Short mmCIF file of C-alpha atoms in Angstrom, two decimals:
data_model
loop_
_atom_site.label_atom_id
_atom_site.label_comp_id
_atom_site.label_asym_id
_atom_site.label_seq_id
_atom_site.Cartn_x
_atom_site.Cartn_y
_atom_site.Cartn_z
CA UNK A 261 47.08 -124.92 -96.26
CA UNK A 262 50.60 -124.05 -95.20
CA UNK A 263 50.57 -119.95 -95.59
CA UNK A 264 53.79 -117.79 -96.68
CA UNK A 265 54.88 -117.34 -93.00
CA UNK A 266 54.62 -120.62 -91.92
CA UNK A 267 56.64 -121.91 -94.87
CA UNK A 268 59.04 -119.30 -93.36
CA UNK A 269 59.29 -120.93 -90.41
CA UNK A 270 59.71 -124.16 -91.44
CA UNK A 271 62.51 -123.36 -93.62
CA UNK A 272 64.22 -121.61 -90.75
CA UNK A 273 63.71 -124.79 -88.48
CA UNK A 274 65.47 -126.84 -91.23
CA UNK A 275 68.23 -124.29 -91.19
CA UNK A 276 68.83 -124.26 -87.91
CA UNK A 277 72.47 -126.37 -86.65
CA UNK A 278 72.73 -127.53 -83.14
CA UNK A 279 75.02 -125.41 -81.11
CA UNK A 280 75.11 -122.26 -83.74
CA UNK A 281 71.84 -120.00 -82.58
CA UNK A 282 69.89 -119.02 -85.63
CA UNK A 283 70.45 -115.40 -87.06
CA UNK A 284 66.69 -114.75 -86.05
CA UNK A 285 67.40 -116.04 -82.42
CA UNK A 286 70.15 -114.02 -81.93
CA UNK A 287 68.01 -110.71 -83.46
CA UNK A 288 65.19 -111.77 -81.00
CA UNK A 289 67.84 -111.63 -77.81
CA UNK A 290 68.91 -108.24 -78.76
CA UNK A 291 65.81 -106.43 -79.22
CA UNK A 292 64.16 -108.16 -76.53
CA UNK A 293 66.98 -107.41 -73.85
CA UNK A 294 66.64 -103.53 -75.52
CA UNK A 295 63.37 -103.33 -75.07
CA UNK A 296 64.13 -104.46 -71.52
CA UNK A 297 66.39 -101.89 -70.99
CA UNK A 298 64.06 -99.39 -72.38
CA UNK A 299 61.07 -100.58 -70.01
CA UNK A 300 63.55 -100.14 -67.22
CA UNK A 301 64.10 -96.66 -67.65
CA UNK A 302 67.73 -96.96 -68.14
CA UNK A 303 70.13 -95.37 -71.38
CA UNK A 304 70.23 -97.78 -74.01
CA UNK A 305 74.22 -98.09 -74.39
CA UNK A 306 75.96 -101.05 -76.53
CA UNK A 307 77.47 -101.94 -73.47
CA UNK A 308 73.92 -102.32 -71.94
CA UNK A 309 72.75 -104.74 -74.30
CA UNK A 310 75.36 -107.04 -74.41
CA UNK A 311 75.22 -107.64 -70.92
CA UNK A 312 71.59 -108.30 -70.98
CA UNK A 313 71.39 -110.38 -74.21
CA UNK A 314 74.57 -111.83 -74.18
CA UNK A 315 75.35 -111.34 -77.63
CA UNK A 316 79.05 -110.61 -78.45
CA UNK A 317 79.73 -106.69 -79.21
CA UNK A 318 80.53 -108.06 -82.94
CA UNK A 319 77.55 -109.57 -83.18
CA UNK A 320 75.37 -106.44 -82.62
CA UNK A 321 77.61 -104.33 -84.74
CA UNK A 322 77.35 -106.43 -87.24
CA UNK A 323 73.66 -106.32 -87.23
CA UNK A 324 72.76 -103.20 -85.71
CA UNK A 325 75.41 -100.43 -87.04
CA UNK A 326 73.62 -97.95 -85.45
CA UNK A 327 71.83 -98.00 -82.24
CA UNK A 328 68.68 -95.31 -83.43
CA UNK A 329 67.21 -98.16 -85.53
CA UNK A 330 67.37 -100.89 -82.68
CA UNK A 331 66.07 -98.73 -80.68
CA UNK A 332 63.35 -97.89 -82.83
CA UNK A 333 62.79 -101.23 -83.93
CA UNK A 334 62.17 -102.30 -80.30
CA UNK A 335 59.86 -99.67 -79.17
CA UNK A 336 57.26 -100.64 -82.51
CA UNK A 337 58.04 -104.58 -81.12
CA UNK A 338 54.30 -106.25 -81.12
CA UNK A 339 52.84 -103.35 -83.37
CA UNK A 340 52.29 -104.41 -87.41
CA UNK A 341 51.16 -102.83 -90.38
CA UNK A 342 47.78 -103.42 -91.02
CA UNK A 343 46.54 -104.73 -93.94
CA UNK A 344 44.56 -102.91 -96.70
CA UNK A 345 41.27 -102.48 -96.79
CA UNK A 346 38.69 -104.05 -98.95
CA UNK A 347 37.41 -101.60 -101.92
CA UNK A 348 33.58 -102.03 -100.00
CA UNK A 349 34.95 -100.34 -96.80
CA UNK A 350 32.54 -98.14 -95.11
CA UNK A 351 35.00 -95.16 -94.54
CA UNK A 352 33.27 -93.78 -91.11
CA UNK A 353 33.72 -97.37 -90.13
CA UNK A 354 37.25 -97.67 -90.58
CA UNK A 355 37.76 -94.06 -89.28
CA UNK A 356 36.32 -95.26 -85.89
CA UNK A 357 37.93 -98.79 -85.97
CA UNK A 358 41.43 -96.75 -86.36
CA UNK A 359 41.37 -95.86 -83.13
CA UNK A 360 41.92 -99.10 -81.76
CA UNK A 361 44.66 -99.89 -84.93
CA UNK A 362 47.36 -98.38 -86.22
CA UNK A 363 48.71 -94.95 -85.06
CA UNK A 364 45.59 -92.90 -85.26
CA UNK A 365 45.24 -95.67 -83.10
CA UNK A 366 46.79 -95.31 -79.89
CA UNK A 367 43.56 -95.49 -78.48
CA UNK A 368 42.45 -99.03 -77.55
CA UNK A 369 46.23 -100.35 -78.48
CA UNK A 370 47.39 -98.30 -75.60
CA UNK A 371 43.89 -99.15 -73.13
CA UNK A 372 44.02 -102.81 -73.34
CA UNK A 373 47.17 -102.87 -70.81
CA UNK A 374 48.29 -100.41 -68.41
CA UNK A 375 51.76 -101.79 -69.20
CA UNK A 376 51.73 -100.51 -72.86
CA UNK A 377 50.95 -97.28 -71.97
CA UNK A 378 53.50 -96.57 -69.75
CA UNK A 379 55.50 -98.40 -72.75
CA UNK A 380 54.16 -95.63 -74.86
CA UNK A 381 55.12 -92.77 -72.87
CA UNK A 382 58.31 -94.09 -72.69
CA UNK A 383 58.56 -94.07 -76.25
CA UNK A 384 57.26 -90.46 -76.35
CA UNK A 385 60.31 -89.04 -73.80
CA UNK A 386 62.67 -90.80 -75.59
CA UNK A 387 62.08 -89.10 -79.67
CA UNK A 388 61.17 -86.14 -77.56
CA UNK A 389 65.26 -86.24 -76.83
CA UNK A 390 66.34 -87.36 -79.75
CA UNK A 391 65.29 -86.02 -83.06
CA UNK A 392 67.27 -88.32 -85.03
CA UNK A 393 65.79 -91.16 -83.48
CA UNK A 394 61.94 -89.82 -83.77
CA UNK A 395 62.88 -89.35 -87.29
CA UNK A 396 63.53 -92.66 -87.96
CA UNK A 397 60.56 -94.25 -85.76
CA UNK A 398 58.29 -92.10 -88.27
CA UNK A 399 59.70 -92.87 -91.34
CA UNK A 400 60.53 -96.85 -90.68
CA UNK A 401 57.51 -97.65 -88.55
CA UNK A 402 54.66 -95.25 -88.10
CA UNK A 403 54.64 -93.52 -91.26
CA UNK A 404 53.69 -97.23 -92.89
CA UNK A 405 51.23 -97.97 -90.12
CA UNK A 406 49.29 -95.70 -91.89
CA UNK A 407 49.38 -96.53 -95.07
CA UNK A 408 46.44 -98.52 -95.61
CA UNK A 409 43.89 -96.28 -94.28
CA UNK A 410 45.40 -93.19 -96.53
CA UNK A 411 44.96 -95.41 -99.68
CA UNK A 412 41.78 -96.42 -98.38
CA UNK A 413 40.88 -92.45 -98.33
CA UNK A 414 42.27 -92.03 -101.30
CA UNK A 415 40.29 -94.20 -103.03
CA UNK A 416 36.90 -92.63 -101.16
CA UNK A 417 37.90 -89.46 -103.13
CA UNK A 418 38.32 -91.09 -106.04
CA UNK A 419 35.02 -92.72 -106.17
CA UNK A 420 33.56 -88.79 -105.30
CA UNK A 421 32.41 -89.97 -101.92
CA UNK A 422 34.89 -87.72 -100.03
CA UNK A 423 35.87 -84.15 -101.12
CA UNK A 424 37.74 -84.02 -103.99
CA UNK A 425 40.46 -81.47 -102.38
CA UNK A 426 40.76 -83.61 -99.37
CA UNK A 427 44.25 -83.55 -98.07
CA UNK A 428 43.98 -87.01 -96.46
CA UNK A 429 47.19 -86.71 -94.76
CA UNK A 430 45.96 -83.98 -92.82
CA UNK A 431 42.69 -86.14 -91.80
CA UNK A 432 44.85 -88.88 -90.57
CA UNK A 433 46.94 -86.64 -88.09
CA UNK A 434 43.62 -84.93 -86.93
CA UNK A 435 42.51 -88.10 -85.95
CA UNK A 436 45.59 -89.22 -84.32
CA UNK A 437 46.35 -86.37 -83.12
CA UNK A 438 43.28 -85.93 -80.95
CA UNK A 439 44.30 -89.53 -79.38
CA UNK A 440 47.86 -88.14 -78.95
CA UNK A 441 46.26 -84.95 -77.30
CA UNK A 442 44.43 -86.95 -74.55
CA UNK A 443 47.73 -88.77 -73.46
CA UNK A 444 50.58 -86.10 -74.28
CA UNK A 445 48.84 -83.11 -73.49
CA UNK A 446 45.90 -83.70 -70.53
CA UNK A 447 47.60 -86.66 -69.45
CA UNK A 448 44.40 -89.24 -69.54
CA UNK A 449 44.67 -92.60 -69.30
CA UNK A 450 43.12 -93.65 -72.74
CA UNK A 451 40.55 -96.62 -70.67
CA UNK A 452 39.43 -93.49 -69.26
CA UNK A 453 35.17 -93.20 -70.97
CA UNK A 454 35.14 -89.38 -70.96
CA UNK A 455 38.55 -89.90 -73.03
CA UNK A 456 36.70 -92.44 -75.61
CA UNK A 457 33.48 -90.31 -75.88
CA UNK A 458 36.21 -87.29 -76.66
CA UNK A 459 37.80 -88.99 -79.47
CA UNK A 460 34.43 -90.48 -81.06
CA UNK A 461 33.06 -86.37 -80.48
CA UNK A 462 36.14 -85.24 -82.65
CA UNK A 463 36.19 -87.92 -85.30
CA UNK A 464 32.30 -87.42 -86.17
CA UNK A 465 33.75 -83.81 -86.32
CA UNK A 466 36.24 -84.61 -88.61
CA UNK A 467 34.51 -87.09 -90.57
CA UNK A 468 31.60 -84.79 -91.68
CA UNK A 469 34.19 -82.27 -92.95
CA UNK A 470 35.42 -84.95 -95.19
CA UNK A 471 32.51 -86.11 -97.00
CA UNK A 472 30.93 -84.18 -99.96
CA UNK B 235 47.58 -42.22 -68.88
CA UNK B 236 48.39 -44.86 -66.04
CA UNK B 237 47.86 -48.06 -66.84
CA UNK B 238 47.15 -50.62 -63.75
CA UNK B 239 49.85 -52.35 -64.84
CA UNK B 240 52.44 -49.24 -64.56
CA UNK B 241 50.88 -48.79 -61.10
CA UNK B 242 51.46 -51.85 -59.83
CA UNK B 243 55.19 -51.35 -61.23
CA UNK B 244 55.20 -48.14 -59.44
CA UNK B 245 53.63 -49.19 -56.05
CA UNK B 246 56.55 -52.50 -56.25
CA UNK B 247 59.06 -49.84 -56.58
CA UNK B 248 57.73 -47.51 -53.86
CA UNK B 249 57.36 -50.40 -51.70
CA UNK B 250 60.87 -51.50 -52.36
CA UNK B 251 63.58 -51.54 -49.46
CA UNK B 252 67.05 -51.81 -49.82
CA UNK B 253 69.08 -54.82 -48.23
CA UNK B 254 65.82 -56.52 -48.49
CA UNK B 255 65.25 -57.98 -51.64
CA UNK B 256 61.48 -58.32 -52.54
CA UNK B 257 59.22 -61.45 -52.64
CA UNK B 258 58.61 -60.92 -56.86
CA UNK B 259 62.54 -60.57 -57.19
CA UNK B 260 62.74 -63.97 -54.90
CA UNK B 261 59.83 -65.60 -57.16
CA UNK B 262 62.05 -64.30 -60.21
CA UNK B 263 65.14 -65.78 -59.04
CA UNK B 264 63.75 -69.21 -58.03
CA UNK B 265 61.64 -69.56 -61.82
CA UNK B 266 65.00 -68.07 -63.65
CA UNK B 267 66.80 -70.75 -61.97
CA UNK B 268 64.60 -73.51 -62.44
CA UNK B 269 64.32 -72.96 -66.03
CA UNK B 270 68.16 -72.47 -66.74
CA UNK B 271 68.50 -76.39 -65.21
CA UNK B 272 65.67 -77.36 -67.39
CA UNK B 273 67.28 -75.86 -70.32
CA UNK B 274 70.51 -77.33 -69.74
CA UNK B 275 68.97 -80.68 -69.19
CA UNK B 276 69.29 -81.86 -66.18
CA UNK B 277 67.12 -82.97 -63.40
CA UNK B 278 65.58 -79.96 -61.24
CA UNK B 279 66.38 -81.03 -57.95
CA UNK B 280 65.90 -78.69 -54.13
CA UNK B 281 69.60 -78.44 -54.03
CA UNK B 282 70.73 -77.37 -57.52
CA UNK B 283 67.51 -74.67 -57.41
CA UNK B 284 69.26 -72.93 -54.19
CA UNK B 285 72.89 -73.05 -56.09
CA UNK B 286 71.59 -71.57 -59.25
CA UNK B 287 69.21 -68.96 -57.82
CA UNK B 288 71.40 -68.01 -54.75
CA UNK B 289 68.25 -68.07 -52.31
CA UNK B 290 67.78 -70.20 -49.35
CA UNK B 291 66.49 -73.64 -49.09
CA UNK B 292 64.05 -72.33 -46.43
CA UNK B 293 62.87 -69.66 -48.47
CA UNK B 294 62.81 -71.86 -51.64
CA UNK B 295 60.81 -74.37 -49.58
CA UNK B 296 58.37 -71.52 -48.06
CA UNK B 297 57.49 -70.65 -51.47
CA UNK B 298 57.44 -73.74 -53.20
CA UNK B 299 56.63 -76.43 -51.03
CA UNK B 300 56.22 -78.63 -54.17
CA UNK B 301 59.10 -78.91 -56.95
CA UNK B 302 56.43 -80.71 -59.14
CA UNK B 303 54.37 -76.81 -59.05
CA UNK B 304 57.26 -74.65 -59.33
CA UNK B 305 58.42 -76.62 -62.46
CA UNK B 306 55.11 -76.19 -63.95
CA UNK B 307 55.25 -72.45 -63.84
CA UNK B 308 59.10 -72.18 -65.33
CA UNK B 309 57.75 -74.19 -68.17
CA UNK B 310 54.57 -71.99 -68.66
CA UNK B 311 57.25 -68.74 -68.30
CA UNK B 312 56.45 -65.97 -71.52
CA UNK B 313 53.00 -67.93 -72.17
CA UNK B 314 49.96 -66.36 -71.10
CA UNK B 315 46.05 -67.17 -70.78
CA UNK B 316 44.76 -65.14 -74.04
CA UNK B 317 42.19 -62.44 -73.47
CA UNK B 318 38.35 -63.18 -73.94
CA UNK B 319 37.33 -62.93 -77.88
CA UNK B 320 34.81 -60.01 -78.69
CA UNK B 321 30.97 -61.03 -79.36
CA UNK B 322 31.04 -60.57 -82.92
CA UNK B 323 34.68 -62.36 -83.71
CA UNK B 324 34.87 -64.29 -86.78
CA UNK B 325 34.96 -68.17 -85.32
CA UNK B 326 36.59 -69.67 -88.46
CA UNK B 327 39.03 -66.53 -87.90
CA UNK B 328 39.50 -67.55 -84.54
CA UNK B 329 40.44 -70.84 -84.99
CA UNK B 330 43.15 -70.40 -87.99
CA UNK B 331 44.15 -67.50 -85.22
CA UNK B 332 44.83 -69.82 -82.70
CA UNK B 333 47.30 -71.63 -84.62
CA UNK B 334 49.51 -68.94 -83.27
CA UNK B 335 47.97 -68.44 -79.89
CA UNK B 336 46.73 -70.45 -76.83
CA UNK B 337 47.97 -74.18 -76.33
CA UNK B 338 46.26 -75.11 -79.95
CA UNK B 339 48.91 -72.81 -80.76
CA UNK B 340 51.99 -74.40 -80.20
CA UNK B 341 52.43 -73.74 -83.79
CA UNK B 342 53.68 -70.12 -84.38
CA UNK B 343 54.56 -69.82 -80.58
CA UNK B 344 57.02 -72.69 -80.83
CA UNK B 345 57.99 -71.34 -84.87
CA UNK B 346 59.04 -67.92 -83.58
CA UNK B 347 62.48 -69.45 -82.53
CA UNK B 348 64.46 -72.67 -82.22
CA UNK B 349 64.94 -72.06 -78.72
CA UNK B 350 61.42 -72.24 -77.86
CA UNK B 351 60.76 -75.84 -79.93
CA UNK B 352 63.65 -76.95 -78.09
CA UNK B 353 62.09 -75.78 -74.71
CA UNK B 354 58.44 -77.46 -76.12
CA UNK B 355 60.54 -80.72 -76.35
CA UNK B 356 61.67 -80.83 -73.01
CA UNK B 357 58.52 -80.10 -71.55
CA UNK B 358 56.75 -82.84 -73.27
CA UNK B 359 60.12 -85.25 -72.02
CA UNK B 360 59.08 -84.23 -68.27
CA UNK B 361 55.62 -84.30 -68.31
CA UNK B 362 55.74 -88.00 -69.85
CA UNK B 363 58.08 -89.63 -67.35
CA UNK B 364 55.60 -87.55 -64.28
CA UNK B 365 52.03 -87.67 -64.41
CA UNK B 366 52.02 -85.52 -61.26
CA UNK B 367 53.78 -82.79 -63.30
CA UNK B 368 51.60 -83.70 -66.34
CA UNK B 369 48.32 -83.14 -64.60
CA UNK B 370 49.59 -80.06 -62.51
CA UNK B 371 50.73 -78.28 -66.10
CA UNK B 372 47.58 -78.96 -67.49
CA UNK B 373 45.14 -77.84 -64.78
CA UNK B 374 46.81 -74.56 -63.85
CA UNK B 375 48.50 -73.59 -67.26
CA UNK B 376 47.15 -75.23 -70.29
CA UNK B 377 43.41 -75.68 -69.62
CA UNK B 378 43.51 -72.17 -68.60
CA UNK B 379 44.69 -70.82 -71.29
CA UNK B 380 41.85 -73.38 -73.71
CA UNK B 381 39.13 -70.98 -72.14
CA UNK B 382 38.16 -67.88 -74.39
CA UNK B 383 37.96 -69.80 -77.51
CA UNK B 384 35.91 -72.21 -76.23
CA UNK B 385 33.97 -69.60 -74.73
CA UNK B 386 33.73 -68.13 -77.75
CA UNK B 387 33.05 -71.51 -79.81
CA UNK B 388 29.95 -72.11 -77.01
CA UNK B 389 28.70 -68.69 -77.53
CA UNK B 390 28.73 -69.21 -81.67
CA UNK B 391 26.75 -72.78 -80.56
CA UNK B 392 24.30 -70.35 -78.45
CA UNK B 393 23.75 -68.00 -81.64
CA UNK B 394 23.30 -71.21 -83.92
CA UNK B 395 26.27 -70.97 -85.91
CA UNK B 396 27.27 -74.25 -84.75
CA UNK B 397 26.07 -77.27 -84.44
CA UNK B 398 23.73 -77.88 -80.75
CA UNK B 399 25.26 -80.80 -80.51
CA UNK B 400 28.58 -80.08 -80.74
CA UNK B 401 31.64 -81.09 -78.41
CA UNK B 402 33.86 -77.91 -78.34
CA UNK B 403 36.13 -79.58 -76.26
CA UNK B 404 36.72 -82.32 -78.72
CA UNK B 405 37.49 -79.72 -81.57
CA UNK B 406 40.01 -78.23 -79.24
CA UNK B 407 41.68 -81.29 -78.67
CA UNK B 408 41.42 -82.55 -82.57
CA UNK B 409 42.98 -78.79 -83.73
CA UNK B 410 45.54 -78.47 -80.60
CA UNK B 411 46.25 -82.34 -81.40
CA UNK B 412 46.83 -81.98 -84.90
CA UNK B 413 50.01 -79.60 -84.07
CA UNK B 414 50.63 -81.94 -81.57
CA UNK B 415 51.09 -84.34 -83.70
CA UNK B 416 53.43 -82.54 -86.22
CA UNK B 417 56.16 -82.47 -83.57
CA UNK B 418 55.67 -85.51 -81.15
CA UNK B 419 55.04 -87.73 -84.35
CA UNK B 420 56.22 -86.28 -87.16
CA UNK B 421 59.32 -85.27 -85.59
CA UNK B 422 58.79 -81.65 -88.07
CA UNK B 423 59.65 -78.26 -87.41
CA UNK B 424 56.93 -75.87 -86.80
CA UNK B 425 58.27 -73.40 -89.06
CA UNK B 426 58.31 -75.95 -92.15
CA UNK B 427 55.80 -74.99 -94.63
CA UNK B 428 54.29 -78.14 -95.29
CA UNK B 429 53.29 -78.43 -91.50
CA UNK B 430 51.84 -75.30 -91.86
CA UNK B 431 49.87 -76.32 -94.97
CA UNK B 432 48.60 -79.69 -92.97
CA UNK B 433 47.72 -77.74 -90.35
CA UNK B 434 45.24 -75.31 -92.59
CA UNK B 435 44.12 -78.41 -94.22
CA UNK B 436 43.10 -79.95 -90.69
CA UNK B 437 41.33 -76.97 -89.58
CA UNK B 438 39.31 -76.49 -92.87
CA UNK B 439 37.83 -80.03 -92.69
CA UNK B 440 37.30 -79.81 -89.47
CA UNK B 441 35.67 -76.09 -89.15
CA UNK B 442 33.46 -77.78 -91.81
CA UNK B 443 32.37 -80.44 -89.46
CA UNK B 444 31.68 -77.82 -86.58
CA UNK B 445 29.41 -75.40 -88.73
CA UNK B 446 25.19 -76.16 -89.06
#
């Protein structure tokens, strides 16, 4: 069965001309040689990433007008939206299986490499300086990372299974915002067990003031 | 009446000399400073403390033999550990109370002026590019100032109000985290009403959870 995605990519193949790098290629070199940048420590400047991805200044202009959203495009690089759930979802299941998806979801995203976390607190100082940028991080990336488990809340109150008042928005940044605690606020390294016992403490917490 | 406070204000004065300048007017000088570079931005560094506060490196050094420690305290400067809560306080009181108080309380502290959200900002931006910092803020200023309501929330487990089982440090985190999450995430301003309606919806469902 050839899927959606790989019929992309085979289109793109048969696009592609010898000695002309493919418009996908050349978005690849930029964010990658941003996100290099980033990791690095250093400002991201235009001048920066043309160096590093060799990509004429035109070139980026032309697809980047404005660095926030490269910026903010590379720091979500490797994180997707997740898909919906299935109407049959156990709810306390999913709440507990967020923490290692999405952005309630830090959790075992950020664990499974110490890189990524210091990739993550990167990301933290740098919409912590810029509110413009932050702004667009939430609203292009992590404000749709959660969109599947809010409809999949929804639809528990719908059904009467969770409080029909339930402001599920709220919920959601309890949840993550227990995982952001442990890294933001004490400083824990989220591999750390006294961390993961924390965050299962406060979701059964949450999770009974949900239901009916 | 005297209070001990007024006391100790007169016994500094009494003790006062002229042409020497006292050790709490040194400590004042070397904080004021520190905070002023913070403010503006820029790295706090030995030498730019002693040009902005006007006292010696030796004495800045005899004082502070850390800069991670002394930056610590000028970020913790106008916060304070809250007082112990009376036996019979209301807990579910407490808690919508500490919205405003306390490190769960970033939310009215930081609402009461733009200046201070700014300041929250830039301690977040320091404490995630030095864990040294990090853990030094949290173990002498913000876990300090966690104690009386979870003092309180251990006594109301005692008397049976709450759950035996339940994690009162988890309920910290999941409350302080959820106005966390409003400005490291969200990128909103604590003075918006809708984060202030998310942030009574988050403690309703999850005083619910914490009850018997």
């Amino acid at each position: 069965m050839i899927t959606a995605v790989a019929q992309d990519a085979v289109g793109a193949a048969v696009r592609r001309r010898p000695g002309r790098p493919r418009d996908e290629d050349i978005d690849g070199q930029i964010v990658a040689a941003t996100l290099e940048i980033i990791d690095a420590g250093e400002e991201v400047t235009v001048s920066r990433v043309v160096a590093r991805s060799g990509v004429s200044r035109a070139a980026l202009y032309r697809r980047w007008p404005s660095l926030t959203t490269l910026i903010a495009a590379a720091l979500d690089v490797g994180r997707m939206v997740p898909p919906e759930y299935p109407d049959d979802v156990d709810l306390r299941d999913a709440l507990f299986d967020g923490l290692g998806l999405g952005e309630s979801g830090v959790a075992l995203s950020v664990a499974a490499s110490g890189y990524a976390e210091e990739r993550f607190r990167q990301r933290i100082r740098l919409v912590m300086s810029d509110r413009a940028l932050q702004k667009a991080y939430w609203q292009s990336h992590v404000s749709r990372r959660r969109v599947p488990l809010l409809n999949a809340l929804r639809a528990g109150v719908a059904r009467g299974e969770l409080r029909p008042d339930l402001d599920v928005d709220a919920c959601f940044d309890a949840i993550a915002g227990t995982a952001y605690y442990q890294i933001v606020v004490r400083g824990d390294r989220m591999d750390d067990p006294a961390v993961a016992a924390r965050l299962r403490a406060a979701v059964e917490v949450i999770w009974r003031g949900m239901v009916v």
